[in-house]
Amino acid sequence: MENQPKLLSGFQDFLPDRMIVRSQLVETITNEYKKFGYLPQETPALEYAELLLGKYGEDEKLIYEFTDKGERHVAMRYDLTVPLGRIIQMYGNELAFPYRRYQIGNVWRADRPGKGRYREFVQIDADIIGDDSVVSDTETLLTILNTMSALNIDVTLRINSRQILNALTKTCNLSSKEGIGILRSIDKFDKIGWEGVARELSSLDYSNQVIATVKQYLDIQGTPKEVLAGLRSLLSPSETLENDLARLNETLDLLTSAGIDASKVTVDPSIARGLDYYTGLIFETVFNPDPNFGSICSGGRYDRLIKYPSGEFAPAIGMSIGLDRLFSAMSTTGLLPEPHSPIQAFIVNFDKTLLPTYFSVAQKLRAEGISTIINPNTNKIAKQLKNASDRDIPFTIIIGPDETKNNNAVVKNMTTGEQISL
Amino acid sequence: MENQPKLLSGFQDFLPDRMIVRSQLVETITNEYKKFGYLPQETPALEYAELLLGKYGEDEKLIYEFTDKGERHVAMRYDLTVPLGRIIQMYGNELAFPYRRYQIGNVWRADRPGKGRYREFVQIDADIIGDDSVVSDTETLLTILNTMSALNIDVTLRINSRQILNALTKTCNLSSKEGIGILRSIDKFDKIGWEGVARELSSLDYSNQVIATVKQYLDIQGTPKEVLAGLRSLLSPSETLENDLARLNETLDLLTSAGIDASKVTVDPSIARGLDYYTGLIFETVFNPDPNFGSICSGGRYDRLIKYPSGEFAPAIGMSIGLDRLFSAMSTTGLLPEPHSPIQAFIVNFDKTLLPTYFSVAQKLRAEGISTIINPNTNKIAKQLKNASDRDIPFTIIIGPDETKNNNAVVKNMTTGEQISL
């Protein structure tokens, strides 16, 4: 077995059973995206490395990069947002704004492989570029909620805003730079709890007064309206904050107008999202069948990352579903749909001389949209039927010498065993 | 503009208009594949380089290869056949044979970019592994013919067989190694004509007698049956050849049984297919709207390339459609379907206070499967309607203060200008 080929660690093969289910998920997701008017877009797997470098902070070391045979320094796509930025900057003059696009694509990260974490994985992103209104904020959240509902997945949306976090920093009398440590610690609240956050803040030399304020901040709980009221009373007032709280409030009201159950959305001050580029609404999802699984769909508003061809910033909001994480979450909680065989009919092969009949019948079935295979070998009939049954093919078509003589066919339902003569 | 980002040469971006049409092609193609019982499969973009090296002859220099951060020598997928071989060898014991699979995937080749030739392009392959019968040969050709018909493309299949070419070599009294030059020259017959082939054969020091035999061989023309008869009379008889001609004959008969018009298929002795691994039936397609475009779908039988886990060879036949070549061929001949906007309804935005109504209506439309966008801005109504019309959105929904008072909505058909009140 010296030549036994291997799969690279952190990469995946998809045999038909998994691939069929995976394709069903992709179809369900993109169908929902399409209903919101997101249009498909695609970009290459390879980019000039300079496009990616300097965009991902310390995660930059995870980029697959190399020098190609033309001495170009190239990199494999690390996410779908940076290429989206390139698209807007290069082709913005040909696009109608607001530009709603979705993209399904592999991304590559040389990360340590783990449960639900791969080096090659599919992201399914939806973004609205060129609009900074509450309409796009609400549409984005609705897209997530409708998509999860179409997948039959119970999630809770946790939303917050970068403006609220900025107001917390100001309330602590810190500059935004000085406040970064607070945001990073808050981001870990889910994992390390208040004890952990307090320990971390104190090790970062934040004052007791700052730590006390952060505690008050994280203690704010209740219905979305109660949380907004709590934030308004804790945080130093400013027009920016007031506008932001009003905007969040309007977003919540519009979700209600759209028929969303109030229990599906929480305002959660502990949501901070690591990425520096967010400027407004930020959100994550709780996967309720296994709340510790981590967010399967996240995103936010980023108004100062993407540029029009003119060089001006294009306001933007977007979200991303990690298909492989989603698959993993659904798989461990038994929520994946059963793969059903896409092959519907199996034509039993009695004898080589009957092949013309089998081909004629197969083409007729296919013309009706019925997925049909002709068994290529003339094994014993029982063995052929077992083969069809092993493949979960629902119908076998039996045309032997007798049937040919009488110009008919027997269709056998492999689930019920029922046979009908046609 | 010092920071204007660039696309790598030989790579493509797909903005929505092209992407929508491209997705339609993929859907049409895979729908036909599915009707033949091909199941979906996927493999990674990256493989251990050793899997690919030594498989592509002198084209090996086109492989994108590099050393990753874990010091592994890796390569980007060059085709979908070598990964298929890895799948069969690694997972053969879990698969039901004959295994019919299709795979859609990008492949990467550091080739000189040209018309319809890219460094990243999508192949859509369908293969049957584990069967060496005429059934699989016929099914493969039918899959192509049905797929092209579903795409509304007029093609002619040109078929030949590696056994016939082997018989030609033997008829010339040459070993298979000595005959390689003949096969390579014949492969260029389409481009360089008989003059070119003769010149090339003579520069390769083949005898006048050999050149005369090759001329007789390439002169064989006519209906498929006439060509088979011509080959039978020219080539040195052998059991292998006799079986092969009988098999081709049966394949043609079965295509007729399946209702294929005889004019769609020619037996063409000049088809040689460069790849060394073919062992039986080989085929190409003529794209009739532009016969010089070159083959858009090709393949053949290769019974000694892929191995079962046991190490035994798995007989196989398959074909590949180059999506980007197909797109290019259809585009230059005006055969691409028109991209139609997938967005069906545009809700005009009169006023921020009406947003709750708009969101409620939008969700109802989406629940009916209607792709709907709410215009986020409150520009002048005429401007909003122009925006909808520029995007080819067929219906606008007008709910202003009057309509709200009367609890109705006006739906305007943007093509006919017709308005109805609901």
mmCIF file of N, CA, C and O in Angstrom, chain A residues 36 38 136-146 157-159 248 251-252 255 260 265 281-283 317 319:
data_model
loop_
_atom_site.group_PDB
_atom_site.id
_atom_site.type_symbol
_atom_site.label_atom_id
_atom_site.label_comp_id
_atom_site.label_asym_id
_atom_site.label_seq_id
_atom_site.Cartn_x
_atom_site.Cartn_y
_atom_site.Cartn_z
ATOM 1 N N PHE A 36 -34.641 38.090 -0.756
ATOM 2 C CA PHE A 36 -34.325 39.447 -0.293
ATOM 3 C C PHE A 36 -33.623 40.257 -1.378
ATOM 4 O O PHE A 36 -33.125 41.347 -1.112
ATOM 5 N N TYR A 38 -30.814 39.604 -2.962
ATOM 6 C CA TYR A 38 -29.360 39.504 -3.090
ATOM 7 C C TYR A 38 -29.048 38.807 -4.411
ATOM 8 O O TYR A 38 -29.676 37.801 -4.748
ATOM 9 N N SER A 136 -31.666 48.551 5.700
ATOM 10 C CA SER A 136 -30.681 47.504 5.436
ATOM 11 C C SER A 136 -30.340 46.732 6.705
ATOM 12 O O SER A 136 -30.115 45.517 6.655
ATOM 13 N N ASP A 137 -30.274 47.452 7.841
ATOM 14 C CA ASP A 137 -30.034 46.750 9.107
ATOM 15 C C ASP A 137 -31.120 45.704 9.332
ATOM 16 O O ASP A 137 -30.849 44.530 9.623
ATOM 17 N N THR A 138 -32.368 46.133 9.169
ATOM 18 C CA THR A 138 -33.496 45.235 9.433
ATOM 19 C C THR A 138 -33.538 44.096 8.419
ATOM 20 O O THR A 138 -33.772 42.932 8.772
ATOM 21 N N GLU A 139 -33.312 44.435 7.145
ATOM 22 C CA GLU A 139 -33.330 43.402 6.104
ATOM 23 C C GLU A 139 -32.285 42.317 6.397
ATOM 24 O O GLU A 139 -32.535 41.128 6.194
ATOM 25 N N THR A 140 -31.117 42.742 6.865
ATOM 26 C CA THR A 140 -30.054 41.781 7.157
ATOM 27 C C THR A 140 -30.492 40.820 8.261
ATOM 28 O O THR A 140 -30.334 39.597 8.137
ATOM 29 N N LEU A 141 -31.056 41.378 9.326
ATOM 30 C CA LEU A 141 -31.500 40.510 10.432
ATOM 31 C C LEU A 141 -32.646 39.603 9.985
ATOM 32 O O LEU A 141 -32.696 38.421 10.347
ATOM 33 N N LEU A 142 -33.541 40.145 9.173
ATOM 34 C CA LEU A 142 -34.657 39.331 8.665
ATOM 35 C C LEU A 142 -34.152 38.195 7.784
ATOM 36 O O LEU A 142 -34.688 37.083 7.821
ATOM 37 N N THR A 143 -33.124 38.495 6.988
ATOM 38 C CA THR A 143 -32.570 37.450 6.123
ATOM 39 C C THR A 143 -32.089 36.275 6.969
ATOM 40 O O THR A 143 -32.351 35.112 6.659
ATOM 41 N N ILE A 144 -31.396 36.598 8.057
ATOM 42 C CA ILE A 144 -30.915 35.529 8.933
ATOM 43 C C ILE A 144 -32.088 34.751 9.522
ATOM 44 O O ILE A 144 -32.125 33.521 9.474
ATOM 45 N N LEU A 145 -33.048 35.478 10.077
ATOM 46 C CA LEU A 145 -34.160 34.803 10.746
ATOM 47 C C LEU A 145 -34.971 33.950 9.766
ATOM 48 O O LEU A 145 -35.330 32.813 10.071
ATOM 49 N N ASN A 146 -35.237 34.489 8.574
ATOM 50 C CA ASN A 146 -35.981 33.693 7.584
ATOM 51 C C ASN A 146 -35.183 32.468 7.149
ATOM 52 O O ASN A 146 -35.737 31.392 6.941
ATOM 53 N N LEU A 157 -31.284 35.657 17.894
ATOM 54 C CA LEU A 157 -30.355 36.693 17.442
ATOM 55 C C LEU A 157 -29.928 37.520 18.642
ATOM 56 O O LEU A 157 -30.788 37.931 19.445
ATOM 57 N N ARG A 158 -28.639 37.751 18.766
ATOM 58 C CA ARG A 158 -28.148 38.655 19.814
ATOM 59 C C ARG A 158 -27.580 39.862 19.085
ATOM 60 O O ARG A 158 -26.623 39.742 18.328
ATOM 61 N N ILE A 159 -28.156 41.026 19.350
ATOM 62 C CA ILE A 159 -27.672 42.203 18.647
ATOM 63 C C ILE A 159 -27.111 43.234 19.633
ATOM 64 O O ILE A 159 -27.437 43.251 20.814
ATOM 65 N N LEU A 248 -31.680 51.310 16.989
ATOM 66 C CA LEU A 248 -31.873 49.917 17.420
ATOM 67 C C LEU A 248 -33.340 49.669 17.735
ATOM 68 O O LEU A 248 -33.900 48.622 17.387
ATOM 69 N N THR A 251 -35.255 49.359 14.587
ATOM 70 C CA THR A 251 -34.977 48.047 13.980
ATOM 71 C C THR A 251 -35.834 46.972 14.636
ATOM 72 O O THR A 251 -36.451 46.138 13.953
ATOM 73 N N LEU A 252 -35.882 47.009 15.972
ATOM 74 C CA LEU A 252 -36.689 46.013 16.694
ATOM 75 C C LEU A 252 -38.164 46.139 16.323
ATOM 76 O O LEU A 252 -38.856 45.131 16.107
ATOM 77 N N LEU A 255 -38.770 44.703 12.888
ATOM 78 C CA LEU A 255 -38.782 43.231 12.923
ATOM 79 C C LEU A 255 -40.153 42.741 13.374
ATOM 80 O O LEU A 255 -40.698 41.778 12.838
ATOM 81 N N ILE A 260 -41.880 39.046 13.157
ATOM 82 C CA ILE A 260 -40.910 38.270 13.929
ATOM 83 C C ILE A 260 -41.340 38.226 15.396
ATOM 84 O O ILE A 260 -41.650 39.252 15.994
ATOM 85 N N VAL A 265 -35.180 37.738 19.316
ATOM 86 C CA VAL A 265 -34.130 38.755 19.262
ATOM 87 C C VAL A 265 -33.865 39.299 20.655
ATOM 88 O O VAL A 265 -34.791 39.681 21.370
ATOM 89 N N LEU A 281 -24.463 48.405 13.905
ATOM 90 C CA LEU A 281 -25.103 47.167 14.348
ATOM 91 C C LEU A 281 -24.147 45.980 14.235
ATOM 92 O O LEU A 281 -23.463 45.832 13.222
ATOM 93 N N ILE A 282 -24.069 45.176 15.272
ATOM 94 C CA ILE A 282 -23.323 43.912 15.212
ATOM 95 C C ILE A 282 -24.234 42.812 15.761
ATOM 96 O O ILE A 282 -25.125 43.088 16.561
ATOM 97 N N PHE A 283 -24.007 41.586 15.314
ATOM 98 C CA PHE A 283 -24.917 40.509 15.747
ATOM 99 C C PHE A 283 -24.266 39.141 15.651
ATOM 100 O O PHE A 283 -23.335 38.917 14.868
ATOM 101 N N ILE A 317 -23.413 46.644 5.131
ATOM 102 C CA ILE A 317 -23.758 45.729 6.216
ATOM 103 C C ILE A 317 -23.860 44.336 5.627
ATOM 104 O O ILE A 317 -24.291 44.169 4.483
ATOM 105 N N MET A 319 -23.560 39.742 6.473
ATOM 106 C CA MET A 319 -23.498 38.608 7.380
ATOM 107 C C MET A 319 -22.984 37.387 6.634
ATOM 108 O O MET A 319 -22.998 37.341 5.415
#
